[in-house]
XYZ file of C-alpha atoms in Angstrom:
755
model
C 106.009 48.741 187.658
C 108.772 51.190 188.542
C 108.741 52.990 185.195
C 106.513 55.723 183.909
C 105.963 53.991 180.586
C 105.156 50.654 182.288
C 108.113 48.959 180.622
C 110.887 46.958 182.180
C 114.447 46.998 180.934
C 113.693 44.161 178.506
C 111.431 46.463 176.548
C 114.363 48.570 175.418
C 115.592 45.759 173.236
C 113.130 43.298 171.800
C 115.965 41.067 170.649
C 117.622 40.679 174.036
C 118.198 37.131 175.231
C 117.669 36.341 178.882
C 119.555 33.070 178.686
C 122.873 34.513 177.530
C 124.834 37.165 179.444
C 126.522 38.264 176.225
C 123.167 39.575 175.003
C 122.407 41.606 178.146
C 122.259 45.356 177.499
C 121.286 46.686 180.965
C 122.862 49.998 181.961
C 122.518 50.373 185.783
C 122.998 54.126 185.667
C 120.286 54.482 183.063
C 117.903 52.318 185.058
C 118.513 54.359 188.242
C 117.879 57.591 186.346
C 114.638 56.229 184.977
C 113.476 55.159 188.446
C 114.435 58.555 189.895
C 112.520 60.357 187.183
C 109.448 58.169 187.682
C 109.483 58.875 191.423
C 109.784 62.596 190.728
C 106.738 62.461 188.473
C 104.752 60.574 191.094
C 105.632 63.190 193.708
C 104.595 65.983 191.381
C 101.129 64.512 191.004
C 100.698 63.529 194.654
C 102.055 66.829 196.011
C 101.169 69.377 193.315
C 102.118 72.318 195.536
C 105.708 71.190 195.757
C 106.325 70.359 192.108
C 109.905 70.713 191.082
C 110.246 71.825 187.493
C 113.949 71.115 187.405
C 114.549 68.336 184.971
C 116.735 65.568 186.377
C 120.020 64.862 184.726
C 119.736 62.190 182.080
C 121.591 60.838 179.096
C 120.617 61.414 175.530
C 119.630 57.754 175.312
C 116.962 58.281 177.975
C 114.962 60.739 175.899
C 112.883 58.113 174.155
C 111.756 56.619 177.458
C 110.422 59.898 178.900
C 106.920 60.347 177.499
C 104.650 63.066 178.927
C 101.634 61.850 180.833
C 99.141 63.631 178.587
C 100.393 61.697 175.564
C 99.218 58.295 176.746
C 98.276 57.314 173.195
C 101.900 57.500 172.174
C 102.808 55.208 175.042
C 100.233 52.742 173.791
C 101.767 52.868 170.343
C 105.141 51.984 171.782
C 103.647 49.083 173.673
C 102.358 47.637 170.409
C 105.862 47.512 169.022
C 106.908 45.136 171.779
C 106.609 41.369 171.366
C 103.122 40.000 171.979
C 102.620 38.838 175.576
C 102.563 35.155 176.315
C 103.208 32.775 179.168
C 103.981 29.148 179.881
C 101.685 27.343 182.275
C 102.823 25.442 185.322
C 103.862 21.830 185.045
C 100.669 20.902 186.834
C 98.746 22.154 183.807
C 101.168 20.742 181.257
C 103.424 23.782 180.938
C 101.646 24.806 177.733
C 101.785 28.223 176.087
C 98.991 30.790 176.044
C 99.168 33.931 173.939
C 97.885 37.523 173.998
C 94.180 36.767 173.396
C 93.993 34.207 176.196
C 92.445 35.279 179.497
C 95.435 33.823 181.344
C 97.628 36.669 180.123
C 95.825 38.961 182.579
C 98.162 37.441 185.144
C 101.152 38.979 183.389
C 99.993 42.453 184.391
C 99.726 41.562 188.074
C 102.726 39.325 188.679
C 105.949 40.742 190.155
C 109.033 40.558 188.011
C 110.517 37.967 190.321
C 107.851 35.525 189.214
C 109.743 35.017 185.970
C 112.156 32.879 187.928
C 109.229 30.649 188.849
C 108.173 30.520 185.200
C 111.690 29.632 184.273
C 111.691 26.651 186.574
C 108.215 25.576 185.502
C 108.918 25.875 181.793
C 112.073 23.821 181.737
C 111.875 20.284 180.525
C 112.114 17.496 183.101
C 115.707 16.422 183.151
C 115.078 13.737 185.735
C 111.906 11.658 185.470
C 112.682 8.622 187.538
C 109.806 6.530 188.726
C 109.771 5.054 192.205
C 108.554 1.705 190.934
C 110.503 -0.738 188.806
C 110.295 0.309 185.132
C 108.462 -1.955 182.730
C 110.296 -2.623 179.489
C 108.700 -3.654 176.200
C 110.453 -6.989 175.923
C 108.620 -7.911 172.724
C 110.077 -4.844 171.020
C 113.537 -5.302 172.485
C 113.584 -8.847 171.123
C 113.340 -7.415 167.597
C 116.500 -5.327 167.975
C 120.128 -6.367 167.533
C 122.664 -6.623 170.345
C 123.185 -3.607 172.567
C 126.712 -3.166 171.199
C 125.334 -2.932 167.669
C 122.720 -0.392 168.740
C 125.364 1.743 170.446
C 127.575 1.610 167.351
C 124.717 2.746 165.093
C 123.836 5.591 167.461
C 127.450 6.764 167.532
C 127.575 6.485 163.737
C 124.438 8.622 163.430
C 125.773 11.481 165.531
C 129.079 11.440 163.658
C 127.976 11.047 160.036
C 124.192 11.424 159.672
C 123.352 14.829 161.188
C 125.432 17.110 159.004
C 122.347 18.796 157.547
C 119.629 18.079 160.112
C 120.527 18.055 163.821
C 117.153 16.772 164.972
C 118.197 14.974 168.161
C 120.092 16.714 170.935
C 123.088 14.460 171.478
C 123.925 15.194 175.161
C 120.304 14.867 176.312
C 119.641 11.699 174.349
C 122.911 10.085 175.398
C 122.102 10.592 179.082
C 118.568 9.268 178.648
C 119.796 6.258 176.657
C 122.259 5.352 179.401
C 119.430 5.435 181.947
C 117.392 3.213 179.657
C 120.180 0.665 179.311
C 121.033 0.430 183.004
C 117.417 -0.244 183.984
C 116.691 3.114 185.602
C 114.160 4.347 183.046
C 111.974 2.585 180.491
C 110.925 5.728 178.623
C 109.301 4.603 175.377
C 110.158 7.909 173.696
C 113.835 7.118 174.179
C 113.391 3.597 172.817
C 111.435 4.938 169.844
C 114.098 7.586 169.177
C 116.897 5.034 169.333
C 115.080 2.845 166.804
C 114.598 5.718 164.338
C 118.222 6.762 164.782
C 119.216 3.243 163.734
C 116.756 3.357 160.840
C 118.227 6.642 159.581
C 121.776 5.369 160.042
C 121.121 2.489 157.624
C 120.766 5.053 154.816
C 124.263 6.378 155.520
C 126.141 3.114 156.031
C 128.594 2.249 153.230
C 127.662 -0.883 151.310
C 130.689 -2.743 152.719
C 129.802 -1.962 156.339
C 129.832 -5.124 158.508
C 126.360 -4.348 159.838
C 124.760 -4.416 156.376
C 126.711 -7.501 155.379
C 125.309 -9.403 158.378
C 121.769 -9.141 156.987
C 120.177 -10.460 153.843
C 117.779 -7.486 153.547
C 118.541 -4.177 151.872
C 119.197 -1.069 153.926
C 115.639 0.132 153.166
C 114.116 -3.062 154.546
C 116.313 -3.021 157.646
C 115.545 0.643 158.274
C 111.822 0.062 157.809
C 111.794 -2.680 160.439
C 113.571 -0.421 162.921
C 111.048 2.296 162.063
C 108.138 -0.077 162.702
C 109.496 -0.861 166.166
C 109.730 2.872 166.817
C 106.132 3.361 165.701
C 104.898 0.657 168.061
C 106.823 2.119 171.013
C 105.508 5.613 170.255
C 101.912 4.490 169.979
C 102.109 2.605 173.262
C 103.482 5.694 174.929
C 100.791 7.956 173.442
C 98.107 5.529 174.603
C 99.334 6.050 178.175
C 100.314 9.714 178.102
C 99.997 12.531 175.584
C 102.310 14.873 177.436
C 104.304 17.138 175.145
C 108.076 17.352 175.548
C 111.211 18.159 173.611
C 111.898 14.433 173.448
C 108.624 13.972 171.564
C 109.430 16.883 169.248
C 112.851 15.470 168.403
C 111.390 12.005 167.859
C 108.832 13.324 165.370
C 111.522 15.340 163.603
C 113.753 12.353 163.031
C 110.754 10.231 162.027
C 110.073 12.839 159.368
C 113.692 12.580 158.289
C 113.359 8.824 157.833
C 110.249 9.296 155.712
C 112.109 11.895 153.674
C 114.955 9.475 153.046
C 112.704 6.559 152.118
C 110.091 8.643 150.238
C 107.689 5.722 150.408
C 104.852 7.817 151.808
C 105.380 11.523 151.305
C 101.887 12.390 152.501
C 102.899 10.983 155.886
C 105.651 13.617 156.023
C 102.978 16.272 155.633
C 101.039 14.803 158.556
C 104.159 14.678 160.741
C 104.812 18.315 159.846
C 101.328 19.237 161.052
C 101.798 17.399 164.341
C 105.122 19.108 164.912
C 103.776 22.613 164.345
C 100.781 21.946 166.594
C 102.845 20.543 169.465
C 105.595 23.149 169.106
C 103.201 26.080 169.327
C 101.455 24.475 172.310
C 104.855 24.260 173.998
C 105.653 27.871 173.122
C 108.634 27.010 170.934
C 107.621 29.823 168.589
C 108.553 32.341 171.292
C 112.200 32.889 172.087
C 113.128 31.103 175.336
C 115.051 34.164 176.498
C 111.648 35.538 177.445
C 111.537 33.054 180.312
C 115.239 33.142 181.275
C 115.734 29.439 180.777
C 119.031 27.696 181.220
C 121.217 28.161 178.179
C 121.232 24.473 177.244
C 117.440 24.203 177.422
C 117.011 27.458 175.495
C 119.351 26.385 172.713
C 117.698 22.984 172.497
C 114.314 24.657 172.040
C 115.738 26.938 169.348
C 117.229 24.032 167.413
C 113.935 22.155 167.602
C 111.857 25.129 166.461
C 114.035 26.042 163.506
C 114.112 22.438 162.322
C 110.314 22.520 162.386
C 110.320 25.754 160.374
C 112.744 24.212 157.892
C 110.704 21.037 157.532
C 107.361 22.801 157.218
C 108.476 25.329 154.631
C 110.379 22.829 152.500
C 107.413 20.469 152.451
C 105.045 23.340 151.661
C 107.397 24.264 148.812
C 107.419 20.712 147.458
C 103.646 20.285 147.631
C 102.664 23.859 146.800
C 100.566 24.183 149.965
C 100.107 27.112 152.369
C 102.236 27.559 155.455
C 100.827 26.913 158.897
C 102.718 29.673 160.711
C 103.891 32.952 159.199
C 107.245 34.563 159.910
C 105.677 37.392 161.891
C 104.077 34.895 164.272
C 107.300 33.736 165.904
C 110.326 35.447 167.397
C 112.512 32.475 168.298
C 116.076 33.415 167.546
C 118.525 31.272 165.654
C 120.766 28.954 167.691
C 124.093 30.593 168.472
C 125.956 28.557 171.063
C 128.604 26.038 170.132
C 130.311 24.106 172.902
C 134.047 24.951 172.815
C 134.761 21.332 173.669
C 133.134 20.350 170.365
C 134.502 23.151 168.185
C 136.823 25.887 169.417
C 136.219 28.076 166.359
C 132.467 28.259 166.941
C 131.822 27.865 163.185
C 130.757 24.226 163.166
C 127.043 24.968 162.923
C 127.195 27.934 160.533
C 126.022 25.807 157.563
C 122.982 24.691 159.557
C 122.225 28.285 160.504
C 122.508 29.300 156.844
C 119.950 26.664 155.930
C 117.610 28.052 158.599
C 118.036 31.531 157.129
C 117.178 30.180 153.692
C 114.037 28.591 155.152
C 113.059 31.959 156.615
C 113.284 33.562 153.156
C 111.366 30.631 151.710
C 108.479 31.526 154.014
C 108.074 34.913 152.318
C 108.322 33.245 148.926
C 105.630 30.720 149.811
C 103.309 33.453 151.092
C 103.266 34.819 147.544
C 103.498 31.458 145.843
C 100.222 30.059 147.183
C 98.347 33.349 147.387
C 94.961 33.381 145.659
C 95.410 37.063 144.966
C 97.582 38.558 142.228
C 101.219 38.921 143.246
C 103.038 42.074 142.127
C 106.243 41.480 140.260
C 108.107 43.718 142.693
C 107.400 41.174 145.413
C 109.068 38.517 143.292
C 112.127 40.687 142.779
C 112.271 41.577 146.482
C 112.381 37.886 147.324
C 115.023 37.368 144.648
C 117.163 40.097 146.207
C 116.826 38.383 149.577
C 117.999 35.128 148.000
C 121.002 36.702 146.294
C 121.979 38.476 149.506
C 121.748 35.154 151.341
C 124.068 33.631 148.741
C 126.541 36.487 149.083
C 126.637 36.013 152.862
C 127.158 32.266 152.642
C 129.888 31.077 155.042
C 133.258 30.680 153.384
C 133.230 26.968 154.236
C 130.314 26.500 151.830
C 131.371 28.882 149.054
C 133.310 26.292 147.060
C 133.984 26.116 143.347
C 133.780 22.861 141.400
C 137.363 21.835 142.093
C 137.194 22.563 145.812
C 133.918 20.647 146.051
C 135.533 17.639 144.399
C 138.589 17.916 146.648
C 136.431 18.220 149.779
C 134.301 15.215 148.893
C 137.425 13.131 148.249
C 139.125 14.137 151.487
C 139.775 11.450 154.121
C 139.132 14.094 156.796
C 135.560 13.911 158.109
C 135.288 17.644 158.822
C 136.373 18.520 155.280
C 133.948 16.021 153.758
C 131.188 17.453 155.914
C 131.660 20.940 154.482
C 131.713 19.544 150.945
C 128.433 17.695 151.444
C 126.828 20.707 153.116
C 127.966 22.987 150.304
C 126.344 20.834 147.612
C 123.088 20.151 149.452
C 122.489 23.711 150.660
C 123.419 25.443 147.396
C 121.320 23.082 145.264
C 118.358 23.914 147.489
C 119.036 27.596 146.818
C 119.093 27.123 143.027
C 115.901 25.055 143.158
C 114.093 27.756 145.120
C 115.373 30.557 142.909
C 114.386 29.098 139.550
C 110.968 28.143 140.962
C 110.514 31.708 142.230
C 110.800 33.052 138.669
C 109.246 30.142 136.788
C 105.663 31.503 136.538
C 106.894 34.699 134.896
C 109.433 32.881 132.744
C 106.898 30.488 131.222
C 105.601 31.531 127.793
C 101.860 31.812 127.398
C 100.708 28.979 125.166
C 98.147 29.681 122.488
C 94.825 27.811 122.473
C 96.153 25.612 119.690
C 99.278 24.594 121.558
C 100.919 21.782 119.719
C 98.122 21.539 117.151
C 99.647 23.815 114.549
C 103.189 25.090 114.514
C 103.685 25.126 118.307
C 104.175 28.900 118.344
C 103.432 30.849 121.506
C 103.813 34.301 122.901
C 107.487 35.054 123.390
C 108.709 36.201 126.776
C 110.912 38.678 124.944
C 107.820 40.822 124.416
C 107.644 41.446 128.160
C 110.693 42.877 129.964
C 109.626 41.305 133.260
C 109.226 37.899 131.664
C 112.559 38.225 129.917
C 114.264 39.073 133.198
C 112.645 36.176 135.028
C 113.410 33.779 132.192
C 117.088 34.715 132.305
C 117.264 34.213 136.076
C 115.263 30.974 136.034
C 117.275 29.463 133.182
C 120.559 30.337 134.870
C 119.522 28.861 138.213
C 118.027 25.700 136.679
C 121.103 25.094 134.535
C 123.441 25.553 137.524
C 121.241 23.181 139.518
C 121.503 20.400 136.947
C 125.230 21.021 136.499
C 125.995 20.969 140.224
C 124.061 17.751 140.846
C 125.561 16.089 137.770
C 129.146 17.078 138.546
C 129.036 16.269 142.245
C 127.441 12.836 141.825
C 130.642 11.125 140.510
C 132.563 12.721 143.371
C 130.069 11.296 145.845
C 130.275 7.877 144.228
C 134.078 7.937 144.185
C 134.171 8.064 147.992
C 132.627 4.953 149.515
C 131.829 6.876 152.695
C 129.651 9.278 150.692
C 128.225 6.916 148.058
C 125.191 6.294 150.240
C 121.490 7.107 149.724
C 121.363 9.534 152.637
C 123.700 12.163 151.201
C 122.245 12.079 147.679
C 118.567 11.880 148.555
C 117.500 15.189 146.946
C 119.769 15.198 143.890
C 117.402 13.281 141.564
C 114.423 15.448 142.467
C 116.417 18.644 141.874
C 117.442 17.386 138.446
C 113.936 16.314 137.491
C 112.391 19.639 138.550
C 114.855 21.699 136.534
C 114.576 19.398 133.516
C 110.774 19.637 133.580
C 111.080 23.414 133.502
C 113.218 23.213 130.362
C 110.920 20.588 128.845
C 107.876 22.759 129.279
C 109.697 25.717 127.774
C 110.479 23.668 124.667
C 107.027 22.102 124.380
C 105.400 25.535 124.627
C 107.796 27.241 122.228
C 110.276 24.929 120.450
C 111.793 27.765 118.388
C 112.693 30.139 121.212
C 116.276 31.325 121.698
C 118.239 28.959 123.898
C 116.346 25.870 122.726
C 119.616 24.053 122.008
C 120.881 24.816 125.513
C 117.599 23.657 127.031
C 117.828 20.293 125.261
C 121.427 19.884 126.388
C 120.427 20.565 130.007
C 117.618 18.016 129.760
C 120.055 15.419 128.420
C 122.400 16.067 131.349
C 119.526 15.673 133.786
C 118.382 12.422 132.158
C 121.934 11.105 132.302
C 122.125 11.887 136.027
C 118.776 10.214 136.653
C 119.857 7.187 134.652
C 122.893 6.786 136.882
C 120.549 6.874 139.882
C 118.180 4.148 138.673
C 116.869 2.122 141.565
C 115.980 5.299 143.446
C 112.189 5.749 143.367
C 112.347 9.473 142.569
C 114.997 8.947 139.907
C 112.981 6.139 138.293
C 109.822 8.217 138.078
C 111.631 11.290 136.811
C 113.572 9.311 134.235
C 110.414 7.646 132.904
C 108.560 10.946 132.516
C 111.430 12.828 130.877
C 112.265 10.039 128.445
C 108.587 9.612 127.585
C 108.279 13.322 126.787
C 111.441 13.372 124.664
C 109.645 13.135 121.281
C 107.538 16.216 122.038
C 110.528 18.525 122.475
C 112.780 16.922 119.877
C 114.200 19.392 117.283
C 112.449 17.689 114.357
C 109.018 17.340 115.980
C 107.602 20.682 114.676
C 108.715 19.724 111.150
C 106.591 16.589 110.966
C 103.166 16.531 109.240
C 100.264 17.449 111.487
C 98.669 13.992 111.416
C 101.930 12.342 112.336
C 102.506 14.798 115.176
C 99.000 14.303 116.521
C 99.317 10.531 116.498
C 102.684 10.618 118.247
C 101.421 13.185 120.744
C 98.460 11.020 121.724
C 100.719 8.021 122.123
C 103.239 9.903 124.305
C 100.633 11.538 126.489
C 98.805 8.240 126.892
C 101.981 6.800 128.367
C 102.796 9.837 130.516
C 99.322 9.915 132.039
C 99.955 6.478 133.544
C 103.183 7.550 135.203
C 103.470 9.034 138.675
C 105.112 12.321 139.496
C 108.244 11.944 141.631
C 107.681 12.638 145.313
C 104.072 13.829 144.865
C 102.751 10.396 143.916
C 105.017 8.572 146.336
C 102.887 6.746 148.859
C 102.736 3.671 150.959
C 100.251 1.312 149.240
C 98.892 0.321 152.617
C 97.564 3.854 153.068
C 95.193 3.272 150.158
C 94.458 -0.407 150.653
C 96.511 -1.213 147.576
C 98.739 -4.179 146.922
C 102.381 -3.215 146.338
C 102.334 -5.562 143.359
C 99.634 -3.535 141.605
C 101.018 -1.662 138.613
C 99.518 0.617 136.022
C 99.351 -0.269 132.389
C 102.359 0.450 130.281
C 104.894 0.824 133.017
C 108.412 -0.475 132.544
C 108.951 -3.645 134.528
C 112.041 -2.268 136.218
C 110.445 1.039 137.187
C 108.776 2.206 140.371
C 107.088 5.189 138.752
C 103.614 3.802 138.265
C 100.660 5.834 139.474
C 98.232 4.154 141.870
C 95.153 2.764 140.104
C 92.838 5.531 141.284
C 89.726 4.096 139.713
C 90.065 0.843 141.632
C 90.920 2.215 145.053
C 87.356 2.471 146.298
C 86.498 -1.144 145.536
C 89.653 -2.821 146.772
C 89.231 -4.662 150.079
C 91.506 -3.807 152.955
C 94.467 -6.216 152.779
C 95.311 -8.298 155.794
C 98.426 -10.099 156.916
C 101.662 -8.504 155.892
C 99.977 -5.237 154.851
C 98.692 -4.452 158.330
C 101.926 -2.783 159.385
C 101.148 0.540 160.983
C 104.291 2.428 160.136
C 102.623 4.353 157.332
C 100.085 6.047 159.566
C 100.793 9.074 161.662
C 101.797 8.261 165.217
C 99.590 10.801 166.954
C 96.525 10.328 164.753
C 96.354 6.565 165.366
C 97.888 6.326 168.812
C 94.815 4.712 170.250
C 94.359 2.268 167.412
C 97.305 -0.035 167.989
C 96.428 -3.673 168.540
C 98.420 -6.655 169.622
C 97.781 -8.310 166.265
C 99.293 -5.352 164.426
C 102.363 -5.427 166.582
C 102.874 -9.095 165.810
C 103.286 -8.309 162.120
C 106.544 -6.479 162.751
C 109.041 -9.148 161.817
C 112.243 -9.744 163.722
C 115.369 -8.929 161.745
C 116.710 -12.049 160.130
C 120.296 -13.080 160.797
C 120.320 -10.664 163.716
C 123.202 -10.787 166.186
C 122.634 -11.596 169.839
C 119.429 -10.015 171.076
C 119.372 -7.048 173.414
C 119.763 -8.211 177.028
C 118.183 -6.130 179.797
C 118.514 -6.418 183.606
C 116.747 -9.433 185.070
C 114.841 -7.219 187.472
C 112.943 -5.615 184.627
C 109.249 -6.475 184.547
C 107.663 -7.486 181.256
C 105.243 -4.934 179.824
C 101.593 -6.050 179.668
C 100.380 -7.013 176.225
C 96.985 -5.383 176.590
C 96.222 -2.189 174.725
C 93.223 0.079 174.199
C 91.050 -0.062 171.168
C 90.863 2.604 168.493
C 88.477 5.502 168.455
C 85.683 5.931 165.912
C 84.719 9.388 164.728
C 81.290 9.958 163.143
C 81.149 11.666 159.775
C 78.894 14.707 159.439
C 77.713 16.636 156.419
C 79.714 19.754 155.559
C 77.751 22.963 156.084
C 78.590 26.340 154.489
C 80.473 28.642 156.823
C 78.843 31.850 155.627
C 75.213 32.235 154.696
C 75.825 35.107 152.301
C 78.719 34.071 150.110
C 78.537 37.243 148.014
C 79.550 39.230 151.072
C 83.041 37.733 150.915
C 83.415 37.450 147.160
C 85.524 40.596 147.040
C 88.326 38.719 148.816
C 88.393 35.802 146.409
C 90.457 36.087 143.259
C 90.893 33.436 140.576
C 94.336 31.981 140.127
C 95.800 33.348 136.924
C 98.716 32.166 134.817
C 101.224 33.905 137.076
C 100.271 31.830 140.111
C 102.246 28.926 141.411
C 102.053 25.209 141.847
C 104.260 22.574 143.409
C 108.020 22.840 143.202
C 108.420 20.898 139.981
C 108.931 22.084 136.431
C 105.302 23.041 135.882
C 103.296 25.779 137.518
C 99.858 25.321 139.010
C 97.553 23.970 136.315
C 100.261 23.926 133.643
C 100.736 20.161 133.686
C 96.978 19.556 133.777
C 96.302 22.076 131.005
C 98.974 20.496 128.870
C 97.445 17.020 129.214
C 93.822 18.129 129.063
C 94.392 19.841 125.715
C 94.577 16.436 124.072
C 92.021 14.507 126.124
C 88.483 13.731 124.980
C 85.738 16.197 125.890
C 84.390 13.862 128.566
C 87.727 13.835 130.331
C 88.066 17.619 130.097
C 84.720 18.073 131.779
C 85.855 16.257 134.873
C 88.585 18.823 135.513
C 86.929 21.975 134.280
C 87.406 23.585 137.685
C 91.163 23.412 137.240
C 91.032 25.211 133.924
C 88.949 28.057 135.259
C 90.427 28.379 138.742
């Protein structure tokens, strides 16, 4: 290296971006002075008799870079403040990322700076992957799709109306690849799979009067599911041939996760997709900013969009399930996307709402670190996260900071850009309120007495604790605003046929249910607390919103639970005789125990070998909120025939297990327009496929022989710990139900009570 401190110019600014000239901060004069000074020092050590003690002229800004030789420790300290070293391998080795503990990083200390240009070329995605032989199309899959004109229309519709919140697929790159697919140049199965999921997602955003929906007898969910099944088959065939990682694969998995989020038929599958995405992204080095390798701006921005969508998906799913994060915030340095094509938007503000959502996800990472910690969390950490949330809200782009009237006016506007901002404002701000009331919920919940509900229902008041009182005030305010915003915006969505679609209102019912459960638990724990009347009014508003959304699986489950719990938080319940209360309590809880929690108990029955027609006892006939019959799962045979569809299983985990028989169970869309016609020169894809892999099961062995050695790091979860992002904290829902169960039932879950 040319510098005394062994640092190049990039070390002066860890946030510099090599892909954008606007972020370059190189001062030629400063660099020349540093080189001159380094040469002078070298001469002084090589020719000690001719040392020149005259200090060279330098700027004030150079002082920090001139460290005396004898203070090498200080130089080492500075090196530690720089980003951790890492490199991308050559395309011959897959172009995968290796980090600071890998032996390959020794090469970074011996490579000339010019080699970064080689890395840049090697790390870029293949833009042209044409094969010399005639491509082989999957004609059996193409026969299940509508006419090419219909596919093109759905793809255009997706990029115009369906990616306002999540921009999972890079439009220019996909459009070019799709054109190559259509003209017979490339038969890339990733592109076919992506096109099918794009169509599946688009069905959730099509207005009910759209000609495409009217040409089919199935519902939009059924049509979308069939497109999704075709995508799954194409992806599994591709993974059976090649497991090469690429941005195309990342974007495909992202949009597959979006479809699962919209359908909510198998939420555990979303968690598996999230895990695949994080694994592949880190292997590709997406967690390191692409400016490190001086990639082309378009490739760098595409990588940034992909990474931040993965961060958003992972942290939101961790929040919903109450599970730990896979990657912490201090383990990645990928910057937020910043470039907006002037041809798309001259103002450069088009993507600011998306960037704001990414920033909220970043804050959510810190919140989740505390939320799932097995160690006690200081209250100051909670308030620090709350300050970060409020600052985020204060810095919200003006396009999203809309009052009730402006939201209604935006949603009713015939202008697409105006409607987009209205939808983004509602969805992003409701996510903020959900996160904020959940942040404070553990401290806002009153501590129930051992005789909860058995005597007068009294419990320790949060007013006795200033911290609890503060958290209760914040949580109540955020939860009430959440219910109000969802309830007020829903009629505005429904009034505009272009917005009265499942895609835009997918999270509203879950937001309402979560906030209403928080109020319900407050009332059940302490029915006489101040604000009880307001809590009941908020619950009624939430139930009304859920009732208007009946037919939605989450809304059905939430409505059934809230209405079933109504007698327990009614104003006159504490006034009833004890025997009457106990009898009613047992009856209510007996019904609630058979109901499924929204989102958490959403699953594809084929994952558990369960018939979709199976229902629990006591479920309303028009409801989809029945829990799976857990006790019967182990004895049910694996269904055959129509339940062999593979869409519910993760694409990577079962890539080798696809069979021709499974593929035949994907039904062709009924009443479909003219089938997709491909060039006559295309060769039909072989129907053979590999068999699945079998993995032996082994007994679990303890990791550490002396468990007492590590007991100092294990702390029990107390009442201030967290659970999933619903109205109850970790263990609260179980404790509430277990209080009234027989002793035999309590024994089965004793570990929950004491954990």
